[in-house]
Coordinates of C-alpha atoms and ligand atoms in Angstrom, one line a residue:
M207 CA 85.9 184.0 102.6
Y208 CA 85.4 180.3 101.9
R209 CA 83.2 180.7 98.8
N210 CA 81.3 177.7 97.7
Y211 CA 82.0 175.6 100.9
D212 CA 78.6 174.4 101.8
P213 CA 78.4 170.7 102.5
K214 CA 75.1 169.1 103.2
P215 CA 75.7 166.1 105.6
N216 CA 72.9 163.6 105.9
I217 CA 73.2 162.7 109.6
N218 CA 70.5 160.0 109.3
K219 CA 72.6 158.0 106.8
E220 CA 72.8 154.4 108.1
A221 CA 76.5 153.8 107.5
P222 CA 78.3 156.9 106.4
I223 CA 81.7 156.6 104.8
I224 CA 84.2 158.6 106.8
L225 CA 87.9 159.2 106.1
G226 CA 89.9 159.7 109.3
I227 CA 93.3 161.5 109.5
E228 CA 95.6 161.4 112.4
S229 CA 98.9 163.3 112.9
S230 CA 99.0 164.3 116.6
C231 CA 102.4 162.6 117.4
D232 CA 104.8 160.5 115.3
E233 CA 102.2 158.4 113.3
T234 CA 100.9 159.7 110.1
A235 CA 97.7 157.8 109.6
A236 CA 94.6 157.6 107.4
A237 CA 91.7 155.2 107.4
V238 CA 88.3 154.8 105.8
I239 CA 85.3 153.3 107.6
R240 CA 81.7 152.6 106.5
G241 CA 79.6 152.6 109.6
R242 CA 81.8 150.7 112.0
E243 CA 83.4 148.6 109.4
I244 CA 87.1 149.4 108.6
L245 CA 87.6 149.6 104.8
S246 CA 91.2 150.7 104.9
D247 CA 93.8 151.5 107.5
E248 CA 97.2 153.1 106.6
I249 CA 100.0 154.3 108.8
A250 CA 103.5 155.7 108.3
S251 CA 105.5 156.1 111.5
S252 CA 108.6 158.1 112.2
A253 CA 109.2 156.2 115.5
S254 CA 112.4 154.6 114.2
V255 CA 114.0 158.0 113.5
Q256 CA 112.6 159.4 116.8
S257 CA 114.2 156.4 118.6
L258 CA 117.6 157.7 117.7
Y259 CA 116.9 160.8 119.8
G260 CA 115.3 159.0 122.7
G261 CA 111.9 160.5 122.3
V262 CA 109.7 162.4 119.8
V263 CA 111.4 165.5 118.4
P264 CA 108.4 167.7 117.4
E265 CA 110.2 169.2 114.3
I266 CA 111.1 165.8 112.9
A267 CA 107.5 164.6 113.5
S268 CA 106.1 167.6 111.6
R269 CA 108.4 167.1 108.7
A270 CA 107.7 163.5 108.5
H271 CA 103.9 164.1 108.5
T272 CA 104.4 166.7 105.7
D273 CA 106.3 164.2 103.6
E274 CA 103.8 161.3 104.1
I275 CA 100.3 162.7 104.5
A276 CA 99.3 163.0 100.8
R277 CA 100.5 159.4 100.1
V278 CA 98.9 157.9 103.2
V279 CA 95.6 159.5 102.6
E280 CA 95.7 158.5 98.9
R281 CA 96.4 154.9 99.8
A282 CA 93.6 154.9 102.3
V283 CA 91.0 156.0 99.8
K284 CA 92.4 153.7 97.1
N285 CA 92.7 150.6 99.3
A286 CA 89.1 151.2 100.5
G287 CA 88.2 150.7 96.8
L288 CA 86.7 154.2 96.7
E289 CA 87.0 157.6 95.0
Y290 CA 87.3 160.8 97.1
T291 CA 83.8 161.7 95.9
D292 CA 82.4 158.6 97.8
L293 CA 83.3 160.0 101.2
D294 CA 80.5 161.4 103.4
A295 CA 82.9 163.2 105.7
I296 CA 86.5 163.9 106.6
A297 CA 87.4 163.6 110.3
V298 CA 90.7 164.9 111.6
T299 CA 92.5 164.9 114.9
Y300 CA 92.6 168.7 116.0
G301 CA 94.1 168.0 119.5
A302 CA 95.6 167.3 121.8
G303 CA 99.2 166.7 120.7
L304 CA 102.1 168.4 119.1
L305 CA 101.0 171.6 117.6
G306 CA 103.2 171.4 114.5
A307 CA 102.3 167.8 113.9
L308 CA 98.5 168.4 114.3
L309 CA 98.6 171.4 111.9
V310 CA 99.7 169.2 109.0
G311 CA 96.7 166.9 109.5
V312 CA 94.3 169.7 110.1
S313 CA 95.5 171.8 107.1
F314 CA 95.4 168.8 104.8
A315 CA 91.9 167.7 106.0
K316 CA 90.6 171.3 105.6
S317 CA 92.0 171.6 102.1
L318 CA 90.5 168.2 101.1
A319 CA 87.1 169.1 102.6
Y320 CA 87.0 172.4 100.9
T321 CA 88.1 171.1 97.5
L322 CA 85.5 168.2 97.7
N323 CA 82.8 170.3 99.5
K324 CA 82.6 167.6 102.1
P325 CA 81.7 167.9 105.8
L326 CA 84.7 168.3 108.1
I327 CA 84.7 166.8 111.6
A328 CA 87.1 167.9 114.4
V329 CA 88.1 164.9 116.5
N330 CA 89.6 164.9 119.9
H331 CA 92.4 162.4 120.0
I332 CA 91.6 160.9 123.3
R333 CA 87.9 160.4 122.4
G334 CA 89.4 158.5 119.3
H335 CA 91.1 156.1 121.7
L336 CA 87.8 155.7 123.6
S337 CA 85.9 155.0 120.3
A338 CA 88.3 152.3 119.2
A339 CA 86.2 149.7 121.2
Y340 CA 83.3 150.4 118.7
L341 CA 85.4 149.0 115.9
V342 CA 85.7 145.7 117.7
E343 CA 82.2 145.1 118.8
K344 CA 79.8 146.4 116.2
D345 CA 76.8 146.2 118.7
L346 CA 78.7 147.9 121.6
K347 CA 76.4 150.4 123.3
P348 CA 77.0 152.5 126.5
P349 CA 76.7 152.3 129.4
F350 CA 80.1 150.6 130.0
V351 CA 83.2 151.3 132.1
T352 CA 86.4 152.0 130.1
L353 CA 90.0 152.1 131.0
L354 CA 91.9 154.8 129.1
A355 CA 95.7 154.4 129.4
S356 CA 97.7 156.4 127.0
G357 CA 100.9 158.4 127.0
G358 CA 99.2 161.6 128.1
H359 CA 96.1 160.5 130.1
T360 CA 95.2 157.6 132.3
A361 CA 91.7 157.4 133.8
I362 CA 88.8 155.1 134.5
L363 CA 85.7 156.3 132.9
Y364 CA 82.0 155.6 132.8
A365 CA 80.5 155.9 129.3
E366 CA 77.0 157.3 129.9
S367 CA 76.3 157.6 126.1
E368 CA 78.5 157.7 123.0
A369 CA 78.7 161.5 123.7
A370 CA 79.5 161.8 127.3
F371 CA 81.8 160.2 129.8
E372 CA 82.1 160.6 133.6
I373 CA 85.5 160.5 135.2
L374 CA 85.5 157.9 138.0
G375 CA 89.2 158.0 138.7
A376 CA 92.4 159.3 137.2
T377 CA 96.1 159.5 137.7
L378 CA 97.0 162.2 140.2
D379 CA 100.3 162.8 138.4
D380 CA 102.0 161.0 135.5
A381 CA 100.0 159.0 132.9
A382 CA 100.7 155.2 132.8
G383 CA 102.4 155.5 129.3
E384 CA 104.6 158.3 130.6
A385 CA 105.7 156.2 133.6
F386 CA 106.6 153.3 131.1
D387 CA 108.6 155.7 129.0
K388 CA 110.4 157.3 132.0
V389 CA 111.2 154.0 133.6
A390 CA 112.5 152.6 130.3
R391 CA 114.9 155.6 130.1
V392 CA 116.2 154.8 133.6
L393 CA 116.8 151.1 132.5
G394 CA 118.5 152.3 129.4
L395 CA 115.8 151.0 127.0
K396 CA 115.0 152.8 123.8
Y397 CA 112.0 154.8 122.8
P398 CA 109.2 153.9 122.7
G399 CA 109.5 152.8 126.3
G400 CA 106.3 150.8 126.7
P401 CA 106.9 147.9 124.3
N402 CA 110.6 147.8 125.3
I403 CA 109.7 147.4 129.0
Q404 CA 107.2 144.6 128.0
R405 CA 109.9 142.8 126.0
C406 CA 112.5 143.2 128.8
A407 CA 110.0 142.1 131.5
Q408 CA 109.5 138.8 129.7
D409 CA 112.9 137.6 131.1
G410 CA 112.3 138.8 134.6
K411 CA 110.2 138.2 137.7
P412 CA 108.3 140.7 139.7
V413 CA 110.5 140.3 142.8
V414 CA 111.7 143.8 143.4
P415 CA 109.5 145.5 146.1
M416 CA 107.3 148.4 144.7
P417 CA 105.3 150.9 146.6
K418 CA 102.2 149.5 148.3
M419 CA 99.9 152.5 147.5
L420 CA 99.5 151.2 144.0
K421 CA 98.2 147.8 145.1
G422 CA 95.0 149.1 146.6
G423 CA 93.7 152.2 148.4
G424 CA 90.3 153.8 148.3
G425 CA 88.6 155.5 145.4
Y426 CA 89.6 155.0 141.7
D427 CA 92.4 157.5 141.6
F428 CA 96.0 156.4 141.3
S429 CA 99.4 157.8 141.3
Y430 CA 102.5 156.9 139.3
S431 CA 105.1 159.3 140.6
G432 CA 105.9 157.2 143.7
L433 CA 106.4 154.1 141.5
K434 CA 108.7 156.0 139.2
T435 CA 110.8 157.3 142.0
A436 CA 111.0 153.8 143.6
V437 CA 112.4 152.4 140.4
I438 CA 114.9 155.4 140.0
N439 CA 116.1 155.0 143.7
Y440 CA 116.4 151.2 143.4
C441 CA 118.6 151.5 140.2
H442 CA 120.7 154.4 141.5
T443 CA 121.3 152.8 144.9
K444 CA 122.5 149.6 143.2
E445 CA 124.7 151.5 140.9
Q446 CA 126.2 153.6 143.7
K447 CA 127.0 150.4 145.6
G448 CA 128.4 148.9 142.5
E449 CA 125.9 146.0 142.9
E450 CA 124.6 144.0 140.0
Y451 CA 120.8 144.0 139.5
S452 CA 118.5 142.5 137.0
K453 CA 116.9 145.0 134.6
A454 CA 114.4 142.3 133.5
D455 CA 113.3 141.8 137.2
V456 CA 112.9 145.7 137.6
A457 CA 110.9 145.9 134.4
A458 CA 108.7 143.0 135.4
S459 CA 108.1 144.4 138.9
F460 CA 107.3 147.9 137.5
Q461 CA 105.0 146.5 134.9
C462 CA 103.0 144.4 137.4
A463 CA 102.7 147.4 139.9
A464 CA 101.7 149.8 137.1
I465 CA 99.1 147.5 135.6
D466 CA 97.6 145.6 138.6
V467 CA 96.3 148.9 140.0
L468 CA 94.6 149.7 136.7
V469 CA 93.0 146.3 136.3
Q470 CA 91.9 146.1 139.9
K471 CA 90.3 149.6 139.9
T472 CA 88.7 149.2 136.5
V473 CA 86.9 146.0 137.6
A474 CA 85.9 147.5 141.0
A475 CA 84.5 150.5 139.1
A476 CA 82.5 148.3 136.7
K477 CA 81.0 146.4 139.7
E478 CA 80.0 149.6 141.5
K479 CA 78.4 151.0 138.2
K480 CA 76.7 147.6 137.7
V481 CA 77.6 147.6 133.9
K482 CA 77.9 144.4 131.9
T483 CA 80.8 145.5 129.7
V484 CA 84.3 146.8 130.2
T485 CA 86.4 148.4 127.4
A486 CA 90.0 149.7 127.2
G487 CA 91.9 152.0 124.9
G488 CA 95.2 153.9 124.5
G489 CA 98.7 152.7 123.9
V490 CA 99.2 151.0 127.2
A491 CA 96.2 148.8 126.5
A492 CA 98.4 147.3 123.9
N493 CA 100.5 145.8 126.8
A494 CA 100.4 142.0 126.8
Y495 CA 100.3 141.7 130.6
L496 CA 97.5 144.2 130.8
R497 CA 95.6 142.5 128.2
E498 CA 95.9 139.1 130.0
S499 CA 95.2 140.5 133.4
L500 CA 92.2 142.5 132.4
K501 CA 90.7 139.6 130.5
A502 CA 91.2 137.2 133.5
A503 CA 89.7 139.7 135.9
C504 CA 86.7 140.3 133.6
D505 CA 86.1 136.6 133.1
R506 CA 86.3 136.1 136.9
E507 CA 83.7 138.8 137.5
G508 CA 81.5 138.0 134.6
F509 CA 82.0 141.2 132.5
Q510 CA 82.3 141.2 128.7
L511 CA 85.6 142.7 127.7
V512 CA 85.8 144.6 124.5
L513 CA 89.5 145.2 123.8
P514 CA 90.7 146.7 120.6
E515 CA 93.5 144.8 118.8
K516 CA 96.9 146.2 119.7
R517 CA 97.2 148.3 116.6
Y518 CA 93.9 150.0 117.4
C519 CA 95.1 150.8 121.0
T520 CA 98.1 152.7 119.9
D521 CA 97.7 155.7 117.5
N522 CA 95.8 155.0 114.3
A523 CA 93.3 156.7 112.1
A524 CA 90.5 154.1 112.2
M525 CA 89.7 155.2 115.7
I526 CA 89.6 158.9 114.5
A527 CA 87.2 158.0 111.8
C528 CA 85.1 156.0 114.3
E529 CA 84.9 159.0 116.7
G530 CA 84.1 161.0 113.6
L531 CA 81.2 158.7 113.1
V532 CA 79.9 159.5 116.6
Q533 CA 80.2 163.2 115.9
Y534 CA 78.7 162.9 112.5
K535 CA 75.5 161.3 114.0
L536 CA 75.4 164.1 116.6
G537 CA 75.6 166.7 113.8
N538 CA 78.8 168.2 115.1
F539 CA 80.7 169.6 112.2
A540 CA 83.6 171.9 111.9
D541 CA 84.2 174.7 109.4
M542 CA 87.2 176.2 107.7
S543 CA 88.1 178.1 110.9
L544 CA 89.2 174.9 112.6
N545 CA 92.6 175.2 114.2
A546 CA 94.9 172.7 116.0
K547 CA 95.0 172.6 119.9
A548 CA 98.0 171.4 121.7
S549 CA 96.2 170.6 125.0
I550 CA 92.5 169.9 125.9
P551 CA 91.6 169.3 129.5
L552 CA 90.2 165.8 130.1
A553 CA 86.9 167.1 131.5
A554 CA 86.2 169.1 128.3
T555 CA 87.3 166.1 126.2
L556 CA 84.6 163.8 127.7
K557 CA 81.5 166.0 127.1
T558 CA 80.3 166.8 123.7
K559 CA 77.3 168.5 122.2
G560 CA 74.1 166.6 121.7
S561 CA 73.1 163.0 122.6
V562 CA 72.8 159.7 120.7
Ligands
LIG892 O1 97.9 156.1 123.0 P1 99.3 156.3 122.5 O2 99.8 155.6 121.3 O3 99.6 157.8 122.3 C1 99.0 158.8 123.1 O4 97.9 159.3 122.8 O5 99.6 159.1 124.1 O6 100.2 155.9 123.8 C2 101.6 155.9 123.7 C3 102.0 155.4 125.1 C4 103.5 155.5 125.2 O7 103.8 156.0 126.4 C5 103.9 154.0 125.0 O8 105.2 153.8 125.8 C6 102.8 153.3 125.6 O9 101.7 153.9 125.1 N1 102.8 151.9 125.1 C7 102.8 150.8 125.9 C8 102.9 149.7 125.1 N2 102.7 150.1 123.8 C9 102.7 151.5 123.8 N3 103.0 150.7 127.3 C10 103.1 149.5 127.7 N4 103.2 148.4 126.9 C11 103.1 148.4 125.6 N5 103.1 147.3 124.9
LIG893 ZN1 97.2 158.3 121.4

């Protein structure tokens, strides 16, 4: 059916040149890396339009990706100073995410791979977030403990190898980013909630009582639904009584409660696993309070902290290319039957074929 598509990847190549394409949510992104070096990194976001609707409208996201993708990919290759023929592989996010949005990236990547007869790599978006740390610290090698905190997943993981992670703890209900977004809505802050809570919290103090369970407890699991409900109840009670309250104080109190538990448990897990290094990834890892607290805790306990720059914590294509590199070295390639997947269980996400 796909005549003449027969790429011949050289998986032993020292520093392959990989184009990454990301379109799982509201960012259309493309980046080129050579080994772990970022040569270009392009992004077009529909967040400002989405903000008018209070969240991501899938149809608007898909249309925006369709409008932007060719331009963004073209810019990524050009700004890397390369031609399409220089690429060793094309890596694309195939899941999880919004199906229509993912399909734009997957279809584009497949067409490109087919036309150029280049290897195609299917990248799991969450593994992309986990791989972002490799872009910061070129010599980073497992084992390490990593904090994954995005809009869809929140977990503390042990990286056994570049290919496999063990779940040490995870949220029992909402993801951290989801909690930020929901609380932002209660406080009347715009989408995206996380950065707006951070901004609002700057003018407040963490003086509003928050549920205790998030401050400690055994194991490495945590829960955000109690915290979210506490914020909703606090605000509604105040409003019903006609009492004034400080949104900034609520935001600061929520932010501390939501993040302290992540920092505390990540460091405890790193101690138990006797690793030297801690990494973090996902949109919530862009939070300034999280970054400061995690850095202070790692310094105190003597762990090296590898924290991607903020733009590599939120959705981007360099991390997709970087995870593409992991899969390239493992020899895991996709073919023209690749399809997009809206959801992928975390356990399936963390294991991959082969070992490095
Ligand atoms: O990783 P990401 O960009 O997309 C997913 O894969 O989910 O994460 C998006 C999430 C959103 O819930 C957003 O509110 C949150 O990350 N986020 C933040 C910050 N920046 C983004 N949360 C707290 N503070 C931030 N500065
Ligand atoms: Zn993401």
